[in-house]
PDB file of C-alpha atoms and ligand atoms in Angstrom:
ATOM      1  CA  MET A1194     -43.485  67.817  27.182  1.00  0.00           C
ATOM      2  CA  PRO A1195     -42.998  70.941  24.048  1.00  0.00           C
ATOM      3  CA  LEU A1196     -42.002  74.425  26.015  1.00  0.00           C
ATOM      4  CA  PRO A1197     -45.775  77.211  25.435  1.00  0.00           C
ATOM      5  CA  ALA A1198     -45.602  78.904  21.963  1.00  0.00           C
ATOM      6  CA  LYS A1199     -42.494  82.146  22.759  1.00  0.00           C
ATOM      7  CA  PRO A1200     -45.321  85.540  22.304  1.00  0.00           C
ATOM      8  CA  LYS A1201     -44.734  86.868  18.380  1.00  0.00           C
ATOM      9  CA  LYS A1202     -42.436  89.770  19.011  1.00  0.00           C
ATOM     10  CA  LEU A1203     -44.266  92.909  16.993  1.00  0.00           C
ATOM     11  CA  ILE A1204     -44.208  96.003  15.738  1.00  0.00           C
ATOM     12  CA  ILE A1205     -46.521  98.609  15.329  1.00  0.00           C
ATOM     13  CA  ALA A1206     -46.591 101.456  13.151  1.00  0.00           C
ATOM     14  CA  ILE A1207     -48.174 105.029  13.332  1.00  0.00           C
ATOM     15  CA  ASP A1208     -47.525 107.336  11.063  1.00  0.00           C
ATOM     16  CA  GLY A1209     -49.369 110.541   9.457  1.00  0.00           C
ATOM     17  CA  PRO A1210     -49.352 114.779   9.372  1.00  0.00           C
ATOM     18  CA  ALA A1211     -47.877 117.264  12.847  1.00  0.00           C
ATOM     19  CA  GLY A1212     -50.616 116.938  16.030  1.00  0.00           C
ATOM     20  CA  ALA A1213     -52.581 113.785  15.040  1.00  0.00           C
ATOM     21  CA  GLY A1214     -51.603 112.706  18.124  1.00  0.00           C
ATOM     22  CA  LYS A1215     -49.290 109.784  16.902  1.00  0.00           C
ATOM     23  CA  SER A1216     -46.659 110.129  20.040  1.00  0.00           C
ATOM     24  CA  THR A1217     -49.624 110.173  23.019  1.00  0.00           C
ATOM     25  CA  VAL A1218     -51.639 107.989  21.296  1.00  0.00           C
ATOM     26  CA  ALA A1219     -48.323 105.831  20.521  1.00  0.00           C
ATOM     27  CA  LYS A1220     -46.972 106.039  23.756  1.00  0.00           C
ATOM     28  CA  LEU A1221     -49.853 104.934  25.397  1.00  0.00           C
ATOM     29  CA  LEU A1222     -50.825 102.233  23.405  1.00  0.00           C
ATOM     30  CA  ALA A1223     -46.658 101.172  24.260  1.00  0.00           C
ATOM     31  CA  LEU A1224     -47.870 101.326  27.915  1.00  0.00           C
ATOM     32  CA  GLN A1225     -50.280  98.914  27.696  1.00  0.00           C
ATOM     33  CA  MET A1226     -48.801  96.555  25.618  1.00  0.00           C
ATOM     34  CA  LYS A1227     -45.556  96.715  27.415  1.00  0.00           C
ATOM     35  CA  PHE A1228     -43.885  96.949  24.807  1.00  0.00           C
ATOM     36  CA  LEU A1229     -40.935  99.601  23.813  1.00  0.00           C
ATOM     37  CA  TYR A1230     -42.106 103.257  22.970  1.00  0.00           C
ATOM     38  CA  ILE A1231     -39.639 104.531  19.745  1.00  0.00           C
ATOM     39  CA  ASP A1232     -40.371 107.825  18.786  1.00  0.00           C
ATOM     40  CA  THR A1233     -38.577 108.568  15.709  1.00  0.00           C
ATOM     41  CA  GLY A1234     -39.337 112.385  15.277  1.00  0.00           C
ATOM     42  CA  ALA A1235     -37.180 112.966  18.462  1.00  0.00           C
ATOM     43  CA  MET A1236     -34.612 111.440  17.322  1.00  0.00           C
ATOM     44  CA  TYR A1237     -34.843 113.937  13.863  1.00  0.00           C
ATOM     45  CA  ARG A1238     -35.423 116.513  16.650  1.00  0.00           C
ATOM     46  CA  ALA A1239     -32.560 115.603  18.597  1.00  0.00           C
ATOM     47  CA  LEU A1240     -30.076 116.287  15.820  1.00  0.00           C
ATOM     48  CA  THR A1241     -31.656 119.744  14.546  1.00  0.00           C
ATOM     49  CA  LEU A1242     -30.455 121.044  18.464  1.00  0.00           C
ATOM     50  CA  LYS A1243     -27.106 119.638  17.364  1.00  0.00           C
ATOM     51  CA  ALA A1244     -27.531 121.602  14.528  1.00  0.00           C
ATOM     52  CA  ILE A1245     -28.166 124.531  15.325  1.00  0.00           C
ATOM     53  CA  ARG A1246     -25.463 124.783  18.389  1.00  0.00           C
ATOM     54  CA  LYS A1247     -22.585 124.097  16.398  1.00  0.00           C
ATOM     55  CA  GLY A1248     -24.080 126.613  13.869  1.00  0.00           C
ATOM     56  CA  ILE A1249     -24.297 124.230  10.315  1.00  0.00           C
ATOM     57  CA  ASN A1250     -26.183 125.460   8.106  1.00  0.00           C
ATOM     58  CA  PHE A1251     -28.840 123.936   6.870  1.00  0.00           C
ATOM     59  CA  SER A1252     -28.804 123.469   3.375  1.00  0.00           C
ATOM     60  CA  GLN A1253     -25.803 121.369   3.712  1.00  0.00           C
ATOM     61  CA  GLY A1254     -27.271 118.244   3.415  1.00  0.00           C
ATOM     62  CA  ARG A1255     -23.282 116.307   3.269  1.00  0.00           C
ATOM     63  CA  GLN A1256     -23.027 118.419   6.925  1.00  0.00           C
ATOM     64  CA  LEU A1257     -25.615 117.309   8.424  1.00  0.00           C
ATOM     65  CA  THR A1258     -25.007 113.925   7.460  1.00  0.00           C
ATOM     66  CA  GLY A1259     -21.232 114.087   8.396  1.00  0.00           C
ATOM     67  CA  LEU A1260     -23.293 115.233  11.471  1.00  0.00           C
ATOM     68  CA  ALA A1261     -26.209 112.612  11.751  1.00  0.00           C
ATOM     69  CA  LYS A1262     -23.043 109.722  12.387  1.00  0.00           C
ATOM     70  CA  LYS A1263     -21.042 111.192  14.865  1.00  0.00           C
ATOM     71  CA  THR A1264     -24.391 111.894  17.123  1.00  0.00           C
ATOM     72  CA  ARG A1265     -25.348 110.023  19.574  1.00  0.00           C
ATOM     73  CA  ILE A1266     -27.972 109.316  20.573  1.00  0.00           C
ATOM     74  CA  ASP A1267     -29.928 108.139  22.883  1.00  0.00           C
ATOM     75  CA  LEU A1268     -34.408 106.997  23.486  1.00  0.00           C
ATOM     76  CA  GLU A1269     -35.649 106.103  27.377  1.00  0.00           C
ATOM     77  CA  ASN A1270     -38.506 104.408  27.918  1.00  0.00           C
ATOM     78  CA  LYS A1271     -39.469 105.749  31.466  1.00  0.00           C
ATOM     79  CA  PRO A1272     -42.526 103.216  34.048  1.00  0.00           C
ATOM     80  CA  ASP A1273     -44.599 106.024  34.357  1.00  0.00           C
ATOM     81  CA  GLY A1274     -45.327 106.117  29.710  1.00  0.00           C
ATOM     82  CA  THR A1275     -42.555 109.420  29.572  1.00  0.00           C
ATOM     83  CA  ILE A1276     -39.099 109.105  27.611  1.00  0.00           C
ATOM     84  CA  ARG A1277     -35.751 110.400  28.556  1.00  0.00           C
ATOM     85  CA  VAL A1278     -34.180 111.543  24.860  1.00  0.00           C
ATOM     86  CA  LEU A1279     -30.644 111.661  25.656  1.00  0.00           C
ATOM     87  CA  LEU A1280     -28.288 113.263  22.711  1.00  0.00           C
ATOM     88  CA  ASP A1281     -24.803 112.478  23.664  1.00  0.00           C
ATOM     89  CA  ARG A1282     -25.496 111.482  26.440  1.00  0.00           C
ATOM     90  CA  GLU A1283     -27.221 115.158  27.447  1.00  0.00           C
ATOM     91  CA  ASP A1284     -31.090 115.107  28.713  1.00  0.00           C
ATOM     92  CA  VAL A1285     -32.066 117.476  25.769  1.00  0.00           C
ATOM     93  CA  SER A1286     -36.370 115.784  26.501  1.00  0.00           C
ATOM     94  CA  LEU A1287     -37.610 119.418  26.728  1.00  0.00           C
ATOM     95  CA  ASP A1288     -35.075 121.450  24.113  1.00  0.00           C
ATOM     96  CA  ILE A1289     -35.892 119.889  21.216  1.00  0.00           C
ATOM     97  CA  ARG A1290     -40.095 121.030  21.842  1.00  0.00           C
ATOM     98  CA  LYS A1291     -38.711 123.754  21.622  1.00  0.00           C
ATOM     99  CA  PRO A1292     -39.910 126.160  18.093  1.00  0.00           C
ATOM    100  CA  ASN A1293     -36.901 126.826  17.158  1.00  0.00           C
ATOM    101  CA  ILE A1294     -35.979 122.890  16.489  1.00  0.00           C
ATOM    102  CA  SER A1295     -39.412 122.470  15.327  1.00  0.00           C
ATOM    103  CA  LYS A1296     -38.216 125.045  12.782  1.00  0.00           C
ATOM    104  CA  PHE A1297     -35.703 123.172  11.378  1.00  0.00           C
ATOM    105  CA  VAL A1298     -36.423 119.607  11.610  1.00  0.00           C
ATOM    106  CA  SER A1299     -38.185 118.528   7.989  1.00  0.00           C
ATOM    107  CA  ASP A1300     -34.967 120.220   6.622  1.00  0.00           C
ATOM    108  CA  THR A1301     -32.790 118.042   9.349  1.00  0.00           C
ATOM    109  CA  ALA A1302     -35.371 115.459   7.462  1.00  0.00           C
ATOM    110  CA  LYS A1303     -35.723 116.140   4.722  1.00  0.00           C
ATOM    111  CA  VAL A1304     -31.276 114.636   3.753  1.00  0.00           C
ATOM    112  CA  PRO A1305     -30.947 111.486   2.560  1.00  0.00           C
ATOM    113  CA  GLY A1306     -27.863 110.696   3.658  1.00  0.00           C
ATOM    114  CA  VAL A1307     -29.595 112.071   8.159  1.00  0.00           C
ATOM    115  CA  ARG A1308     -32.628 109.661   6.994  1.00  0.00           C
ATOM    116  CA  LYS A1309     -30.274 107.098   5.714  1.00  0.00           C
ATOM    117  CA  GLU A1310     -28.636 106.777   9.505  1.00  0.00           C
ATOM    118  CA  MET A1311     -31.925 106.935  10.907  1.00  0.00           C
ATOM    119  CA  LEU A1312     -33.631 104.194   9.675  1.00  0.00           C
ATOM    120  CA  MET A1313     -30.843 101.637  10.099  1.00  0.00           C
ATOM    121  CA  ARG A1314     -30.869 103.024  13.596  1.00  0.00           C
ATOM    122  CA  GLN A1315     -34.610 102.287  14.492  1.00  0.00           C
ATOM    123  CA  ARG A1316     -34.876  99.198  12.548  1.00  0.00           C
ATOM    124  CA  GLU A1317     -32.173  98.248  14.991  1.00  0.00           C
ATOM    125  CA  LEU A1318     -33.822  99.820  18.243  1.00  0.00           C
ATOM    126  CA  GLY A1319     -37.619  97.473  17.153  1.00  0.00           C
ATOM    127  CA  SER A1320     -34.843  94.663  16.155  1.00  0.00           C
ATOM    128  CA  LYS A1321     -34.854  93.246  19.092  1.00  0.00           C
ATOM    129  CA  VAL A1322     -37.899  92.875  21.126  1.00  0.00           C
ATOM    130  CA  SER A1323     -42.324  94.405  19.957  1.00  0.00           C
ATOM    131  CA  CYS A1324     -42.283  97.712  19.853  1.00  0.00           C
ATOM    132  CA  VAL A1325     -44.685 100.300  18.560  1.00  0.00           C
ATOM    133  CA  LEU A1326     -43.012 103.526  16.497  1.00  0.00           C
ATOM    134  CA  ASP A1327     -44.177 106.941  15.559  1.00  0.00           C
ATOM    135  CA  GLY A1328     -42.765 108.908  12.458  1.00  0.00           C
ATOM    136  CA  ARG A1329     -43.250 110.033   9.072  1.00  0.00           C
ATOM    137  CA  ASP A1330     -42.467 106.479   6.779  1.00  0.00           C
ATOM    138  CA  ILE A1331     -42.473 103.532   8.890  1.00  0.00           C
ATOM    139  CA  GLY A1332     -44.891 101.831   7.798  1.00  0.00           C
ATOM    140  CA  THR A1333     -43.405 103.211   4.080  1.00  0.00           C
ATOM    141  CA  ALA A1334     -40.059 102.916   4.863  1.00  0.00           C
ATOM    142  CA  VAL A1335     -38.376 102.077   8.291  1.00  0.00           C
ATOM    143  CA  PHE A1336     -40.804  99.017   8.663  1.00  0.00           C
ATOM    144  CA  PRO A1337     -42.630  97.992   5.298  1.00  0.00           C
ATOM    145  CA  ASP A1338     -43.698  94.278   6.504  1.00  0.00           C
ATOM    146  CA  ALA A1339     -44.965  95.751  10.142  1.00  0.00           C
ATOM    147  CA  ASP A1340     -47.528  93.310  11.910  1.00  0.00           C
ATOM    148  CA  LYS A1341     -49.522  96.003  12.644  1.00  0.00           C
ATOM    149  CA  LYS A1342     -49.932 100.190  11.000  1.00  0.00           C
ATOM    150  CA  PHE A1343     -51.747 102.610  10.854  1.00  0.00           C
ATOM    151  CA  PHE A1344     -51.887 106.538   9.742  1.00  0.00           C
ATOM    152  CA  LEU A1345     -53.765 108.805  12.305  1.00  0.00           C
ATOM    153  CA  ASP A1346     -54.921 111.976  10.938  1.00  0.00           C
ATOM    154  CA  ALA A1347     -57.730 114.906  11.977  1.00  0.00           C
ATOM    155  CA  ASP A1348     -58.179 118.319  10.007  1.00  0.00           C
ATOM    156  CA  LEU A1349     -55.937 120.999  10.410  1.00  0.00           C
ATOM    157  CA  LYS A1350     -57.422 123.765  12.347  1.00  0.00           C
ATOM    158  CA  GLU A1351     -58.026 120.596  15.173  1.00  0.00           C
ATOM    159  CA  ARG A1352     -54.742 119.703  15.149  1.00  0.00           C
ATOM    160  CA  VAL A1353     -53.505 123.567  15.938  1.00  0.00           C
ATOM    161  CA  ARG A1354     -54.946 123.493  18.255  1.00  0.00           C
ATOM    162  CA  ARG A1355     -54.011 119.886  20.118  1.00  0.00           C
ATOM    163  CA  ARG A1356     -50.055 121.533  19.404  1.00  0.00           C
ATOM    164  CA  HIS A1357     -51.037 125.087  20.596  1.00  0.00           C
ATOM    165  CA  LYS A1358     -52.206 123.680  23.714  1.00  0.00           C
ATOM    166  CA  GLU A1359     -49.929 121.352  24.095  1.00  0.00           C
ATOM    167  CA  LEU A1360     -47.194 123.572  24.048  1.00  0.00           C
ATOM    168  CA  LYS A1361     -48.762 126.290  26.472  1.00  0.00           C
ATOM    169  CA  GLU A1362     -48.507 122.971  28.691  1.00  0.00           C
ATOM    170  CA  ASN A1363     -44.833 123.069  28.893  1.00  0.00           C
ATOM    171  CA  GLY A1364     -44.502 126.631  29.056  1.00  0.00           C
ATOM    172  CA  GLN A1365     -43.902 127.708  25.848  1.00  0.00           C
ATOM    173  CA  ASP A1366     -45.876 130.959  24.900  1.00  0.00           C
ATOM    174  CA  VAL A1367     -47.441 130.530  21.422  1.00  0.00           C
ATOM    175  CA  SER A1368     -49.588 131.465  18.739  1.00  0.00           C
ATOM    176  CA  LEU A1369     -52.158 130.696  17.594  1.00  0.00           C
ATOM    177  CA  GLU A1370     -51.547 131.441  14.221  1.00  0.00           C
ATOM    178  CA  ASP A1371     -47.455 130.487  14.581  1.00  0.00           C
ATOM    179  CA  VAL A1372     -48.880 126.584  15.608  1.00  0.00           C
ATOM    180  CA  GLN A1373     -50.735 126.552  12.087  1.00  0.00           C
ATOM    181  CA  LYS A1374     -47.387 128.103  10.365  1.00  0.00           C
ATOM    182  CA  ASP A1375     -45.097 125.438  11.362  1.00  0.00           C
ATOM    183  CA  LEU A1376     -47.263 122.714  10.622  1.00  0.00           C
ATOM    184  CA  CYS A1377     -47.988 123.546   7.647  1.00  0.00           C
ATOM    185  CA  ASN A1378     -44.323 124.364   7.607  1.00  0.00           C
ATOM    186  CA  ARG A1379     -43.049 120.793   7.971  1.00  0.00           C
ATOM    187  CA  ASP A1380     -46.127 119.017   6.420  1.00  0.00           C
ATOM    188  CA  THR A1381     -45.495 120.159   2.990  1.00  0.00           C
ATOM    189  CA  ILE A1382     -41.490 119.815   3.205  1.00  0.00           C
ATOM    190  CA  ASP A1383     -42.174 116.108   4.788  1.00  0.00           C
ATOM    191  CA  SER A1384     -44.827 114.794   2.224  1.00  0.00           C
ATOM    192  CA  SER A1385     -42.952 116.628  -0.556  1.00  0.00           C
ATOM    193  CA  ARG A1386     -40.085 115.559   0.199  1.00  0.00           C
ATOM    194  CA  LYS A1387     -37.995 113.312  -2.535  1.00  0.00           C
ATOM    195  CA  CYS A1388     -36.876 111.000  -0.235  1.00  0.00           C
ATOM    196  CA  ALA A1389     -39.248 108.514   2.239  1.00  0.00           C
ATOM    197  CA  PRO A1390     -42.274 111.546   2.617  1.00  0.00           C
ATOM    198  CA  LEU A1391     -44.706 111.201   4.367  1.00  0.00           C
ATOM    199  CA  LYS A1392     -47.363 109.177   2.505  1.00  0.00           C
ATOM    200  CA  GLN A1393     -50.345 106.382   3.942  1.00  0.00           C
ATOM    201  CA  ALA A1394     -48.856 103.075   3.006  1.00  0.00           C
ATOM    202  CA  LYS A1395     -51.521 100.888   1.429  1.00  0.00           C
ATOM    203  CA  ASP A1396     -51.719  98.460   3.993  1.00  0.00           C
ATOM    204  CA  ALA A1397     -52.595 101.313   6.666  1.00  0.00           C
ATOM    205  CA  ILE A1398     -56.062 101.592   8.690  1.00  0.00           C
ATOM    206  CA  TYR A1399     -57.056 105.322   7.781  1.00  0.00           C
ATOM    207  CA  ILE A1400     -58.421 106.734  10.805  1.00  0.00           C
ATOM    208  CA  ASP A1401     -59.314 110.798  11.171  1.00  0.00           C
ATOM    209  CA  THR A1402     -58.467 110.799  14.885  1.00  0.00           C
ATOM    210  CA  THR A1403     -60.448 115.163  14.928  1.00  0.00           C
ATOM    211  CA  LYS A1404     -63.481 113.990  16.477  1.00  0.00           C
ATOM    212  CA  MET A1405     -61.828 111.599  18.711  1.00  0.00           C
ATOM    213  CA  THR A1406     -60.178 110.915  22.213  1.00  0.00           C
ATOM    214  CA  ILE A1407     -56.719 109.876  22.695  1.00  0.00           C
ATOM    215  CA  GLU A1408     -58.016 107.273  25.328  1.00  0.00           C
ATOM    216  CA  GLY A1409     -60.606 106.037  22.239  1.00  0.00           C
ATOM    217  CA  THR A1410     -57.857 106.481  20.008  1.00  0.00           C
ATOM    218  CA  VAL A1411     -55.637 104.508  21.226  1.00  0.00           C
ATOM    219  CA  LYS A1412     -58.663 101.583  22.127  1.00  0.00           C
ATOM    220  CA  VAL A1413     -59.503 101.913  18.504  1.00  0.00           C
ATOM    221  CA  LEU A1414     -56.056 100.775  17.406  1.00  0.00           C
ATOM    222  CA  LEU A1415     -55.971  98.401  20.525  1.00  0.00           C
ATOM    223  CA  GLU A1416     -59.049  96.319  18.918  1.00  0.00           C
ATOM    224  CA  HIS A1417     -57.545  96.133  15.316  1.00  0.00           C
ATOM    225  CA  ILE A1418     -54.973  95.016  16.011  1.00  0.00           C
ATOM    226  CA  LYS A1419     -56.551  92.425  19.103  1.00  0.00           C
ATOM    227  CA  LEU A1420     -59.071  91.439  15.505  1.00  0.00           C
ATOM    228  CA  SER A1421     -56.206  91.294  13.928  1.00  0.00           C
ATOM    229  CA  THR A1422     -54.273  88.264  16.475  1.00  0.00           C
ATOM    230  CA  GLN A1423     -57.311  86.643  16.940  1.00  0.00           C
ATOM    231  CA  ARG A1424     -57.860  86.331  13.191  1.00  0.00           C
ATOM    232  CA  GLY A1425     -54.137  85.299  13.618  1.00  0.00           C
ATOM    233  CA  ALA A1426     -53.361  88.247  10.547  1.00  0.00           C
ATOM    234  CA  VAL A1427     -50.343  89.020  13.014  1.00  0.00           C
TER     235      VAL A1427
HETATM  236  O1  LIG B1512     -43.085 113.087  15.177  1.00  0.00           O
HETATM  237  P1  LIG B1512     -42.430 115.441  15.218  1.00  0.00           P
HETATM  238  O2  LIG B1512     -43.686 115.997  15.261  1.00  0.00           O
HETATM  239  O3  LIG B1512     -41.321 115.318  16.911  1.00  0.00           O
HETATM  240  O4  LIG B1512     -41.213 114.261  14.131  1.00  0.00           O
HETATM  241  C1  LIG B1512     -40.178 115.751  13.445  1.00  0.00           C
HETATM  242  C2  LIG B1512     -39.828 116.014  12.278  1.00  0.00           C
HETATM  243  O5  LIG B1512     -39.421 115.598  12.265  1.00  0.00           O
HETATM  244  C3  LIG B1512     -41.479 116.312  11.877  1.00  0.00           C
HETATM  245  O6  LIG B1512     -41.762 117.606  11.379  1.00  0.00           O
HETATM  246  C4  LIG B1512     -41.213 115.536   9.907  1.00  0.00           C
HETATM  247  C5  LIG B1512     -39.374 114.566  10.963  1.00  0.00           C
HETATM  248  N1  LIG B1512     -40.161 113.197  10.900  1.00  0.00           N
HETATM  249  C6  LIG B1512     -39.636 112.025   9.527  1.00  0.00           C
HETATM  250  O7  LIG B1512     -39.453 113.091   8.489  1.00  0.00           O
HETATM  251  N2  LIG B1512     -39.829 110.797   9.629  1.00  0.00           N
HETATM  252  C7  LIG B1512     -40.361 111.012  10.810  1.00  0.00           C
HETATM  253  N3  LIG B1512     -40.510 108.804  10.577  1.00  0.00           N
HETATM  254  C8  LIG B1512     -40.530 111.347  12.094  1.00  0.00           C
HETATM  255  C9  LIG B1512     -40.020 112.546  12.270  1.00  0.00           C
END
């Protein structure tokens, strides 16, 4: 008797600018599909935290690359859908969301050697099981052959409002003005860097989430994935 067909391993890529809702949506999507969630931004954030602790100058690309190579970063999916980020086995899940990390993370992420190291690790993580990855270059560089690609966007004002609310909920006292400055600064560096800049992949589905709820966005993504699966396109 033939064995039942093994379900295909799927890779879902979600890219977009800061504050577009990528990580919340990706987390929920992964939870609903029972896929692994890989927060690639958390990897760059964890490395940035270590660089700050070591007093590394962010213009020193070689030092940052060296640091990346010898730094252990683990991402753990918890049963409730949240993730734990471990830097050399230390839980830094909250520390990496602080404003001083957001301020420097794009400088870490623009270093080609750092990106090369992170890309290798992200491919390795995504090679074993079905997963949802969110970031800036997932559909263009990390998994250009991803089964389904989405590019989430939203108006700057709405992205600032969301990020501000999220930071407040985490007990961080920041002004809307500062959040806007941070988002604009990161978007500029992320989309203008030479190596794997933030860019919509040609075959990604563009979704403007400005007027959408998180649940509504997850539903739209799920429908696209379901349609492609039914058509045998993935
Ligand atoms: O998703 P996030 O805001 O936590 O990401 C933090 C920074 O990391 C972001 O400003 C750019 C960088 N990043 C990147 O360059 N490539 C990725 N795949 C993910 C994040």
